[in-house]
Amino acid sequence: MTAIIVFCFLSLLLVLGKLTRLGIPFLQRLYLPSSVIGGLLGLVIISFFGKHLPADLVPAMKKLPGFLINVIFAALFLGTITPKLKQIFKMALPQLCMGQLLAWGQYVIGLGLAGFLLFPLFGINPAFGNLLEIGFEGGHGTVGGMTETFNQFWADGLALGYTVATGGMIFGILLGMALINWALNKGIISSVRTFKERDRAEKLGIYNADVRPSAGKQTVFSDSIDSLAWHIAIIGLSILLGYGMLKLLQFAEVKLLPDCQTRLFTGFPLFPLCMIGGVLIQQLFQKVKVEYLIDHGQMQRLSGAALDFLVVSAVATIQLSVVAENWISLVILMAAGVLWSLVLVLYVAPKLFKQAWFECAIAEFGQGLGVTATGLMLLRTVDPENKTVAAASFGYKQLIHEPIMGGGLWTAFALTLVFTIGWLPVWGISVFMLLVWGVVTLIICRRNRA
């Protein structure tokens, strides 16, 4: 019965979120996702009327993001033919530099602030610094995927992570649109379709009947298996592979290091390995030449649906008491993260990108504060017809960037490492990596000037 109540309650919040967005033009101008609006409505309902709701509703909702993020990451590369690594680097190295600078900088700033300033002043957990990259670059899904790690080492980190993710998404949209208006007034961009220029349906976030895009192509006949069920099953196999890898790593760690007190893989999240599982499934299908059985469009829709339910459940279950206790640290952390993103966009990007510097930079700005979906939304605003190289460059860069940062392997390892070996070594690694990417960026900038 609990599963039915949770599903119905989250569905109600998503519908209310969409209807609220339809009825309030201000929210349409903000481009605020219905899942965030619905989540905020759910947060109000739970905060004021929680005593009248089923006792097991909120605990069950809190578990949902940790599961749904596995679906999202498993589907990430399913249905895509990945080019060779050399080709990716050649086409998207400047874009990759921007993304890596953003992410590693968030670790350097976050861990540095937490360890050197916020811990001495307010006594916060040193892992507080990880929340900047986990929440901004990773988003609600990545925070949810770290549920077991947080529960094992730092229970309050989950609520704080969701708060950073919500703030990052809102800041990403608001400041992103402000940057776009600045670039438009400066004559840097010209293809922007302003809110006033959009038709009524577009403002409402509804497709006109004559221009509705396909949600994906069916790859199998329904009399053998429904195409959607087939794609869900492929995602399930990818998650199974990831789960098997995690259990194997945990088993190997115990067998190889039986006396070691520090266990890296005990609290290691599952979702990065689900992504690897998806890549392995895709490679297998390509090897046996049946890759046509997986449609990336359907995988995107399944991933998008999982993300909406994830966000609405994550935002609705934020513990406001924990946020209230740490609000000063949260404000300092998020302000520093936003400032770092603005510096990269306004001062580094013009020198780093030879073509369409603002279009390339605004996509990274959106992702760096509010996950990939925000970056793509801002990019579509400045380059609606993909006339620049930005969309292709951003897409290719994701193939290398996503497996590492923003919910990738390093994001997962870094949090575990802070709890096991301490924040200072992780901060040192982050400083080193930021310097490495800074040198690569400097080389590219000098070549651009030559």
mmCIF file of C-alpha atoms in Angstrom, residues 35-373:
data_model
loop_
_atom_site.group_PDB
_atom_site.id
_atom_site.type_symbol
_atom_site.label_atom_id
_atom_site.label_comp_id
_atom_site.label_asym_id
_atom_site.label_seq_id
_atom_site.Cartn_x
_atom_site.Cartn_y
_atom_site.Cartn_z
ATOM 1 C CA SER A 35 9.288 19.052 -10.664
ATOM 2 C CA VAL A 36 10.965 21.761 -8.552
ATOM 3 C CA ILE A 37 7.682 23.663 -8.153
ATOM 4 C CA GLY A 38 5.869 20.469 -7.224
ATOM 5 C CA GLY A 39 8.625 19.563 -4.802
ATOM 6 C CA LEU A 40 8.377 22.943 -3.077
ATOM 7 C CA LEU A 41 4.593 22.498 -2.810
ATOM 8 C CA GLY A 42 5.205 19.062 -1.320
ATOM 9 C CA LEU A 43 7.685 20.556 1.144
ATOM 10 C CA VAL A 44 5.004 22.989 2.334
ATOM 11 C CA ILE A 45 2.392 20.217 2.603
ATOM 12 C CA ILE A 46 4.714 17.910 4.560
ATOM 13 C CA SER A 47 5.945 20.733 6.820
ATOM 14 C CA PHE A 48 2.467 21.939 7.802
ATOM 15 C CA PHE A 49 0.303 18.834 7.443
ATOM 16 C CA GLY A 50 2.845 16.042 7.942
ATOM 17 C CA LYS A 51 1.079 14.784 11.064
ATOM 18 C CA HIS A 52 -2.022 14.011 9.013
ATOM 19 C CA LEU A 53 -0.145 12.082 6.301
ATOM 20 C CA PRO A 54 0.609 8.325 6.495
ATOM 21 C CA ALA A 55 3.550 7.754 8.843
ATOM 22 C CA ASP A 56 5.579 5.792 6.285
ATOM 23 C CA LEU A 57 5.032 8.218 3.372
ATOM 24 C CA VAL A 58 8.023 10.523 3.894
ATOM 25 C CA PRO A 59 10.517 7.739 4.790
ATOM 26 C CA ALA A 60 9.517 5.897 1.612
ATOM 27 C CA MET A 61 9.861 9.083 -0.452
ATOM 28 C CA LYS A 62 13.361 9.626 0.924
ATOM 29 C CA LYS A 63 14.451 6.238 -0.414
ATOM 30 C CA LEU A 64 13.195 6.914 -3.945
ATOM 31 C CA PRO A 65 15.974 9.249 -5.229
ATOM 32 C CA GLY A 66 18.623 6.697 -4.333
ATOM 33 C CA PHE A 67 16.930 4.187 -6.629
ATOM 34 C CA LEU A 68 15.927 6.499 -9.481
ATOM 35 C CA ILE A 69 19.437 7.887 -9.955
ATOM 36 C CA ASN A 70 20.514 4.360 -10.929
ATOM 37 C CA VAL A 71 17.967 4.423 -13.752
ATOM 38 C CA ILE A 72 19.176 7.828 -14.949
ATOM 39 C CA PHE A 73 22.856 6.878 -15.036
ATOM 40 C CA ALA A 74 22.231 3.426 -16.513
ATOM 41 C CA ALA A 75 20.400 5.043 -19.453
ATOM 42 C CA LEU A 76 22.988 7.768 -19.996
ATOM 43 C CA PHE A 77 24.884 6.186 -22.926
ATOM 44 C CA LEU A 78 22.434 3.473 -23.980
ATOM 45 C CA GLY A 79 21.455 3.876 -27.626
ATOM 46 C CA THR A 80 24.407 6.132 -28.499
ATOM 47 C CA ILE A 81 27.329 5.148 -30.708
ATOM 48 C CA THR A 82 30.327 6.544 -28.880
ATOM 49 C CA PRO A 83 33.160 7.917 -31.041
ATOM 50 C CA LYS A 84 36.800 7.167 -30.322
ATOM 51 C CA LEU A 85 38.450 8.962 -27.416
ATOM 52 C CA LYS A 86 40.944 10.732 -29.699
ATOM 53 C CA GLN A 87 38.104 12.141 -31.793
ATOM 54 C CA ILE A 88 36.274 13.378 -28.693
ATOM 55 C CA PHE A 89 39.358 15.166 -27.352
ATOM 56 C CA LYS A 90 40.010 16.774 -30.726
ATOM 57 C CA MET A 91 36.473 18.130 -31.059
ATOM 58 C CA ALA A 92 35.697 19.078 -27.474
ATOM 59 C CA LEU A 93 38.922 19.753 -25.546
ATOM 60 C CA PRO A 94 38.166 23.442 -24.782
ATOM 61 C CA GLN A 95 34.658 22.479 -23.652
ATOM 62 C CA LEU A 96 36.095 19.704 -21.498
ATOM 63 C CA CYS A 97 38.563 22.168 -19.957
ATOM 64 C CA MET A 98 35.712 24.484 -19.015
ATOM 65 C CA GLY A 99 33.730 21.669 -17.446
ATOM 66 C CA GLN A 100 36.693 20.286 -15.527
ATOM 67 C CA LEU A 101 37.727 23.733 -14.277
ATOM 68 C CA LEU A 102 34.205 24.298 -12.983
ATOM 69 C CA ALA A 103 33.971 20.944 -11.226
ATOM 70 C CA TRP A 104 37.478 20.766 -9.718
ATOM 71 C CA GLY A 105 37.165 24.393 -8.675
ATOM 72 C CA GLN A 106 34.008 23.529 -6.773
ATOM 73 C CA TYR A 107 35.986 20.935 -4.810
ATOM 74 C CA VAL A 108 38.877 23.305 -4.140
ATOM 75 C CA ILE A 109 36.542 26.103 -3.028
ATOM 76 C CA GLY A 110 34.084 23.880 -1.188
ATOM 77 C CA LEU A 111 36.555 21.737 0.737
ATOM 78 C CA GLY A 112 38.833 24.716 1.332
ATOM 79 C CA LEU A 113 36.022 26.821 2.777
ATOM 80 C CA ALA A 114 34.691 23.949 4.864
ATOM 81 C CA GLY A 115 38.061 22.849 6.221
ATOM 82 C CA PHE A 116 39.832 26.157 6.734
ATOM 83 C CA LEU A 117 36.922 28.481 7.588
ATOM 84 C CA LEU A 118 33.518 26.937 8.266
ATOM 85 C CA PHE A 119 34.691 24.046 10.453
ATOM 86 C CA PRO A 120 36.669 26.307 12.832
ATOM 87 C CA LEU A 121 33.866 28.895 12.935
ATOM 88 C CA PHE A 122 30.709 26.773 13.034
ATOM 89 C CA GLY A 123 31.907 23.226 13.710
ATOM 90 C CA ILE A 124 30.371 21.835 10.530
ATOM 91 C CA ASN A 125 31.335 18.448 9.118
ATOM 92 C CA PRO A 126 34.380 18.824 6.801
ATOM 93 C CA ALA A 127 32.477 16.832 4.144
ATOM 94 C CA PHE A 128 30.231 19.909 3.903
ATOM 95 C CA GLY A 129 32.656 21.089 1.198
ATOM 96 C CA ASN A 130 31.753 18.148 -1.051
ATOM 97 C CA LEU A 131 28.179 19.403 -1.239
ATOM 98 C CA LEU A 132 29.139 22.189 -3.647
ATOM 99 C CA GLU A 133 30.061 19.815 -6.484
ATOM 100 C CA ILE A 134 27.583 17.119 -5.505
ATOM 101 C CA GLY A 135 24.681 19.593 -5.342
ATOM 102 C CA PHE A 136 25.627 22.085 -8.073
ATOM 103 C CA GLU A 137 27.246 19.891 -10.712
ATOM 104 C CA GLY A 138 25.601 16.628 -9.679
ATOM 105 C CA GLY A 139 22.162 17.833 -8.647
ATOM 106 C CA HIS A 140 19.338 16.120 -6.785
ATOM 107 C CA GLY A 141 20.007 12.773 -8.431
ATOM 108 C CA THR A 142 23.622 12.623 -7.343
ATOM 109 C CA VAL A 143 22.704 13.642 -3.800
ATOM 110 C CA GLY A 144 20.062 10.916 -3.754
ATOM 111 C CA GLY A 145 22.564 8.412 -5.065
ATOM 112 C CA MET A 146 24.792 9.173 -2.081
ATOM 113 C CA THR A 147 22.021 8.308 0.399
ATOM 114 C CA GLU A 148 23.741 5.216 1.795
ATOM 115 C CA THR A 149 27.046 7.051 2.150
ATOM 116 C CA PHE A 150 25.399 9.954 3.953
ATOM 117 C CA ASN A 151 23.380 7.635 6.191
ATOM 118 C CA GLN A 152 26.528 5.737 7.125
ATOM 119 C CA PHE A 153 28.748 8.746 7.869
ATOM 120 C CA TRP A 154 26.691 11.963 8.087
ATOM 121 C CA ALA A 155 22.879 11.795 8.087
ATOM 122 C CA ASP A 156 22.342 15.578 7.901
ATOM 123 C CA GLY A 157 24.353 15.746 4.672
ATOM 124 C CA LEU A 158 21.417 14.456 2.664
ATOM 125 C CA ALA A 159 19.092 17.362 3.510
ATOM 126 C CA LEU A 160 21.905 19.882 3.035
ATOM 127 C CA GLY A 161 22.828 18.319 -0.312
ATOM 128 C CA TYR A 162 19.252 18.586 -1.579
ATOM 129 C CA THR A 163 19.195 22.226 -0.461
ATOM 130 C CA VAL A 164 22.386 23.019 -2.392
ATOM 131 C CA ALA A 165 20.997 21.196 -5.446
ATOM 132 C CA THR A 166 17.727 23.160 -5.313
ATOM 133 C CA GLY A 167 19.546 26.457 -4.829
ATOM 134 C CA GLY A 168 21.975 25.630 -7.631
ATOM 135 C CA MET A 169 19.183 24.891 -10.090
ATOM 136 C CA ILE A 170 17.389 28.151 -9.263
ATOM 137 C CA PHE A 171 20.616 30.211 -9.365
ATOM 138 C CA GLY A 172 21.622 28.507 -12.603
ATOM 139 C CA ILE A 173 18.393 29.501 -14.321
ATOM 140 C CA LEU A 174 18.118 33.032 -12.892
ATOM 141 C CA LEU A 175 21.753 34.028 -13.374
ATOM 142 C CA GLY A 176 21.944 32.156 -16.666
ATOM 143 C CA MET A 177 19.089 34.214 -18.080
ATOM 144 C CA ALA A 178 20.674 37.386 -16.665
ATOM 145 C CA LEU A 179 23.937 36.532 -18.442
ATOM 146 C CA ILE A 180 22.049 35.886 -21.676
ATOM 147 C CA ASN A 181 20.370 39.304 -21.479
ATOM 148 C CA TRP A 182 23.768 40.902 -20.788
ATOM 149 C CA ALA A 183 25.315 39.158 -23.808
ATOM 150 C CA LEU A 184 22.353 40.167 -25.974
ATOM 151 C CA ASN A 185 22.690 43.837 -24.962
ATOM 152 C CA LYS A 186 26.451 43.695 -25.634
ATOM 153 C CA GLY A 187 25.895 42.270 -29.107
ATOM 154 C CA ILE A 188 27.790 39.064 -28.269
ATOM 155 C CA ILE A 189 24.839 36.893 -29.325
ATOM 156 C CA SER A 190 21.996 37.561 -31.736
ATOM 157 C CA SER A 191 19.960 34.354 -32.154
ATOM 158 C CA VAL A 192 18.158 34.591 -28.817
ATOM 159 C CA ARG A 193 14.395 34.181 -28.797
ATOM 160 C CA THR A 194 13.269 36.270 -25.850
ATOM 161 C CA PHE A 195 10.309 35.304 -23.685
ATOM 162 C CA LYS A 196 8.135 37.909 -25.412
ATOM 163 C CA GLU A 197 8.967 36.465 -28.846
ATOM 164 C CA ARG A 198 7.781 32.979 -27.917
ATOM 165 C CA ASP A 199 4.233 31.916 -28.723
ATOM 166 C CA ARG A 200 1.720 31.246 -25.954
ATOM 167 C CA ALA A 201 2.103 27.453 -26.037
ATOM 168 C CA GLU A 202 5.883 27.735 -25.751
ATOM 169 C CA LYS A 203 5.568 30.072 -22.771
ATOM 170 C CA LEU A 204 3.288 27.549 -21.099
ATOM 171 C CA GLY A 205 5.687 24.714 -21.867
ATOM 172 C CA ILE A 206 3.258 22.873 -24.152
ATOM 173 C CA TYR A 207 3.910 21.642 -27.677
ATOM 174 C CA ASN A 208 1.483 22.702 -30.384
ATOM 175 C CA ALA A 209 -0.320 19.719 -31.880
ATOM 176 C CA ASP A 210 1.320 20.125 -35.303
ATOM 177 C CA VAL A 211 4.926 20.249 -34.017
ATOM 178 C CA ARG A 212 4.997 17.596 -31.336
ATOM 179 C CA PRO A 213 8.346 15.762 -31.459
ATOM 180 C CA SER A 214 8.727 12.017 -31.241
ATOM 181 C CA ALA A 215 9.353 10.543 -27.801
ATOM 182 C CA GLY A 216 11.508 7.836 -29.351
ATOM 183 C CA LYS A 217 11.228 5.035 -31.878
ATOM 184 C CA GLN A 218 9.933 1.553 -31.192
ATOM 185 C CA THR A 219 12.605 -1.016 -31.980
ATOM 186 C CA VAL A 220 10.636 -4.248 -31.453
ATOM 187 C CA PHE A 221 7.139 -5.440 -32.406
ATOM 188 C CA SER A 222 4.692 -5.235 -29.526
ATOM 189 C CA ASP A 223 3.444 -8.773 -30.169
ATOM 190 C CA SER A 224 6.889 -10.018 -29.030
ATOM 191 C CA ILE A 225 7.510 -7.491 -26.234
ATOM 192 C CA ASP A 226 6.388 -3.935 -25.727
ATOM 193 C CA SER A 227 9.143 -1.572 -26.851
ATOM 194 C CA LEU A 228 9.007 0.453 -23.630
ATOM 195 C CA ALA A 229 9.168 -2.709 -21.519
ATOM 196 C CA TRP A 230 12.172 -3.836 -23.591
ATOM 197 C CA HIS A 231 14.048 -0.604 -22.912
ATOM 198 C CA ILE A 232 13.183 -0.723 -19.207
ATOM 199 C CA ALA A 233 14.542 -4.269 -19.111
ATOM 200 C CA ILE A 234 17.804 -3.122 -20.747
ATOM 201 C CA ILE A 235 18.135 -0.469 -18.039
ATOM 202 C CA GLY A 236 17.474 -3.152 -15.444
ATOM 203 C CA LEU A 237 20.279 -5.301 -16.862
ATOM 204 C CA SER A 238 22.628 -2.318 -16.744
ATOM 205 C CA ILE A 239 21.782 -1.750 -13.078
ATOM 206 C CA LEU A 240 22.298 -5.466 -12.413
ATOM 207 C CA LEU A 241 25.788 -5.278 -13.925
ATOM 208 C CA GLY A 242 26.552 -2.237 -11.799
ATOM 209 C CA TYR A 243 25.280 -3.992 -8.677
ATOM 210 C CA GLY A 244 27.411 -7.031 -9.492
ATOM 211 C CA MET A 245 30.495 -4.842 -9.936
ATOM 212 C CA LEU A 246 29.869 -3.124 -6.599
ATOM 213 C CA LYS A 247 29.493 -6.418 -4.744
ATOM 214 C CA LEU A 248 32.627 -7.757 -6.461
ATOM 215 C CA LEU A 249 34.613 -4.675 -5.437
ATOM 216 C CA GLN A 250 33.386 -4.947 -1.855
ATOM 217 C CA PHE A 251 34.260 -8.663 -1.757
ATOM 218 C CA ALA A 252 37.710 -8.073 -3.266
ATOM 219 C CA GLU A 253 38.477 -5.259 -0.836
ATOM 220 C CA VAL A 254 37.731 -7.478 2.163
ATOM 221 C CA LYS A 255 39.675 -10.462 0.770
ATOM 222 C CA LEU A 256 42.717 -8.475 -0.346
ATOM 223 C CA LEU A 257 42.845 -6.163 2.683
ATOM 224 C CA PRO A 258 41.299 -8.163 5.536
ATOM 225 C CA ASP A 259 42.964 -6.131 8.301
ATOM 226 C CA CYS A 260 42.301 -2.691 6.839
ATOM 227 C CA GLN A 261 39.957 -0.585 8.965
ATOM 228 C CA THR A 262 39.107 1.819 6.130
ATOM 229 C CA ARG A 263 36.614 0.421 3.608
ATOM 230 C CA LEU A 264 36.271 2.575 0.482
ATOM 231 C CA PHE A 265 33.574 0.465 -1.162
ATOM 232 C CA THR A 266 31.353 -0.185 1.868
ATOM 233 C CA GLY A 267 29.580 3.148 1.422
ATOM 234 C CA PHE A 268 30.340 3.549 -2.277
ATOM 235 C CA PRO A 269 27.195 4.493 -4.259
ATOM 236 C CA LEU A 270 25.807 2.246 -6.959
ATOM 237 C CA PHE A 271 24.888 4.736 -9.687
ATOM 238 C CA PRO A 272 28.355 5.393 -11.244
ATOM 239 C CA LEU A 273 28.732 1.643 -11.756
ATOM 240 C CA CYS A 274 25.252 1.515 -13.339
ATOM 241 C CA MET A 275 26.577 3.976 -15.917
ATOM 242 C CA ILE A 276 29.489 1.614 -16.620
ATOM 243 C CA GLY A 277 26.982 -1.246 -16.839
ATOM 244 C CA GLY A 278 25.032 0.702 -19.461
ATOM 245 C CA VAL A 279 28.193 1.355 -21.468
ATOM 246 C CA LEU A 280 29.069 -2.363 -21.352
ATOM 247 C CA ILE A 281 25.573 -3.322 -22.546
ATOM 248 C CA GLN A 282 25.823 -0.803 -25.391
ATOM 249 C CA GLN A 283 29.272 -2.087 -26.377
ATOM 250 C CA LEU A 284 27.988 -5.681 -26.335
ATOM 251 C CA PHE A 285 25.066 -4.785 -28.607
ATOM 252 C CA GLN A 286 27.479 -3.026 -30.971
ATOM 253 C CA LYS A 287 29.828 -6.024 -31.020
ATOM 254 C CA VAL A 288 27.059 -8.427 -32.046
ATOM 255 C CA LYS A 289 25.668 -5.762 -34.430
ATOM 256 C CA VAL A 290 22.223 -5.432 -32.842
ATOM 257 C CA GLU A 291 22.653 -1.878 -31.523
ATOM 258 C CA TYR A 292 19.545 -0.913 -33.514
ATOM 259 C CA LEU A 293 17.470 -2.668 -30.830
ATOM 260 C CA ILE A 294 18.180 0.209 -28.408
ATOM 261 C CA ASP A 295 16.715 3.630 -29.144
ATOM 262 C CA HIS A 296 18.343 6.566 -27.376
ATOM 263 C CA GLY A 297 15.129 8.603 -27.646
ATOM 264 C CA GLN A 298 13.221 6.121 -25.513
ATOM 265 C CA MET A 299 16.122 5.944 -23.083
ATOM 266 C CA GLN A 300 16.048 9.753 -22.755
ATOM 267 C CA ARG A 301 12.327 9.714 -21.978
ATOM 268 C CA LEU A 302 12.730 7.018 -19.339
ATOM 269 C CA SER A 303 15.651 8.922 -17.849
ATOM 270 C CA GLY A 304 13.701 12.193 -17.934
ATOM 271 C CA ALA A 305 10.692 10.633 -16.218
ATOM 272 C CA ALA A 306 12.926 9.180 -13.520
ATOM 273 C CA LEU A 307 14.560 12.592 -13.025
ATOM 274 C CA ASP A 308 11.218 14.393 -12.585
ATOM 275 C CA PHE A 309 10.025 11.919 -9.958
ATOM 276 C CA LEU A 310 13.445 12.056 -8.304
ATOM 277 C CA VAL A 311 13.509 15.853 -8.047
ATOM 278 C CA VAL A 312 9.959 16.211 -6.750
ATOM 279 C CA SER A 313 10.559 13.589 -4.050
ATOM 280 C CA ALA A 314 13.959 15.032 -3.116
ATOM 281 C CA VAL A 315 12.800 18.642 -2.763
ATOM 282 C CA ALA A 316 9.626 17.680 -0.892
ATOM 283 C CA THR A 317 11.535 15.759 1.783
ATOM 284 C CA ILE A 318 14.209 18.352 2.635
ATOM 285 C CA GLN A 319 14.584 18.638 6.419
ATOM 286 C CA LEU A 320 14.102 22.345 7.062
ATOM 287 C CA SER A 321 15.386 22.085 10.635
ATOM 288 C CA VAL A 322 18.784 20.888 9.379
ATOM 289 C CA VAL A 323 18.872 23.665 6.779
ATOM 290 C CA ALA A 324 18.005 26.291 9.422
ATOM 291 C CA GLU A 325 20.883 25.131 11.629
ATOM 292 C CA ASN A 326 23.420 25.504 8.812
ATOM 293 C CA TRP A 327 22.021 28.399 6.771
ATOM 294 C CA ILE A 328 25.044 30.687 7.177
ATOM 295 C CA SER A 329 27.450 27.996 5.982
ATOM 296 C CA LEU A 330 25.111 27.160 3.094
ATOM 297 C CA VAL A 331 24.939 30.796 1.973
ATOM 298 C CA ILE A 332 28.728 31.199 2.084
ATOM 299 C CA LEU A 333 29.296 27.923 0.231
ATOM 300 C CA MET A 334 26.770 28.592 -2.539
ATOM 301 C CA ALA A 335 27.839 32.229 -2.967
ATOM 302 C CA ALA A 336 31.450 31.148 -3.470
ATOM 303 C CA GLY A 337 30.384 28.477 -5.979
ATOM 304 C CA VAL A 338 28.306 30.955 -7.982
ATOM 305 C CA LEU A 339 31.170 33.481 -8.015
ATOM 306 C CA TRP A 340 33.580 30.823 -9.347
ATOM 307 C CA SER A 341 31.179 29.999 -12.187
ATOM 308 C CA LEU A 342 30.763 33.672 -13.102
ATOM 309 C CA VAL A 343 34.534 34.223 -13.174
ATOM 310 C CA LEU A 344 35.013 31.313 -15.589
ATOM 311 C CA VAL A 345 32.226 32.469 -17.903
ATOM 312 C CA LEU A 346 33.144 36.148 -18.026
ATOM 313 C CA TYR A 347 36.956 36.005 -17.914
ATOM 314 C CA VAL A 348 38.163 32.550 -18.988
ATOM 315 C CA ALA A 349 35.629 31.511 -21.637
ATOM 316 C CA PRO A 350 36.284 34.427 -24.075
ATOM 317 C CA LYS A 351 39.937 33.376 -24.275
ATOM 318 C CA LEU A 352 39.335 29.618 -24.206
ATOM 319 C CA PHE A 353 36.839 29.242 -27.057
ATOM 320 C CA LYS A 354 37.711 30.297 -30.587
ATOM 321 C CA GLN A 355 34.108 30.118 -31.821
ATOM 322 C CA ALA A 356 30.814 30.908 -30.078
ATOM 323 C CA TRP A 357 32.487 31.477 -26.722
ATOM 324 C CA PHE A 358 29.332 32.585 -24.953
ATOM 325 C CA GLU A 359 27.172 29.744 -26.274
ATOM 326 C CA CYS A 360 29.775 27.195 -25.174
ATOM 327 C CA ALA A 361 30.229 28.882 -21.804
ATOM 328 C CA ILE A 362 26.562 29.299 -20.907
ATOM 329 C CA ALA A 363 25.967 25.565 -21.342
ATOM 330 C CA GLU A 364 28.756 24.855 -18.846
ATOM 331 C CA PHE A 365 27.449 27.542 -16.501
ATOM 332 C CA GLY A 366 24.019 25.910 -16.465
ATOM 333 C CA GLN A 367 25.423 22.438 -15.878
ATOM 334 C CA GLY A 368 27.895 23.680 -13.282
ATOM 335 C CA LEU A 369 25.097 25.130 -11.155
ATOM 336 C CA GLY A 370 22.004 23.185 -12.101
ATOM 337 C CA VAL A 371 22.900 19.902 -13.844
ATOM 338 C CA THR A 372 22.922 19.033 -17.552
ATOM 339 C CA ALA A 373 19.250 19.827 -18.201
#
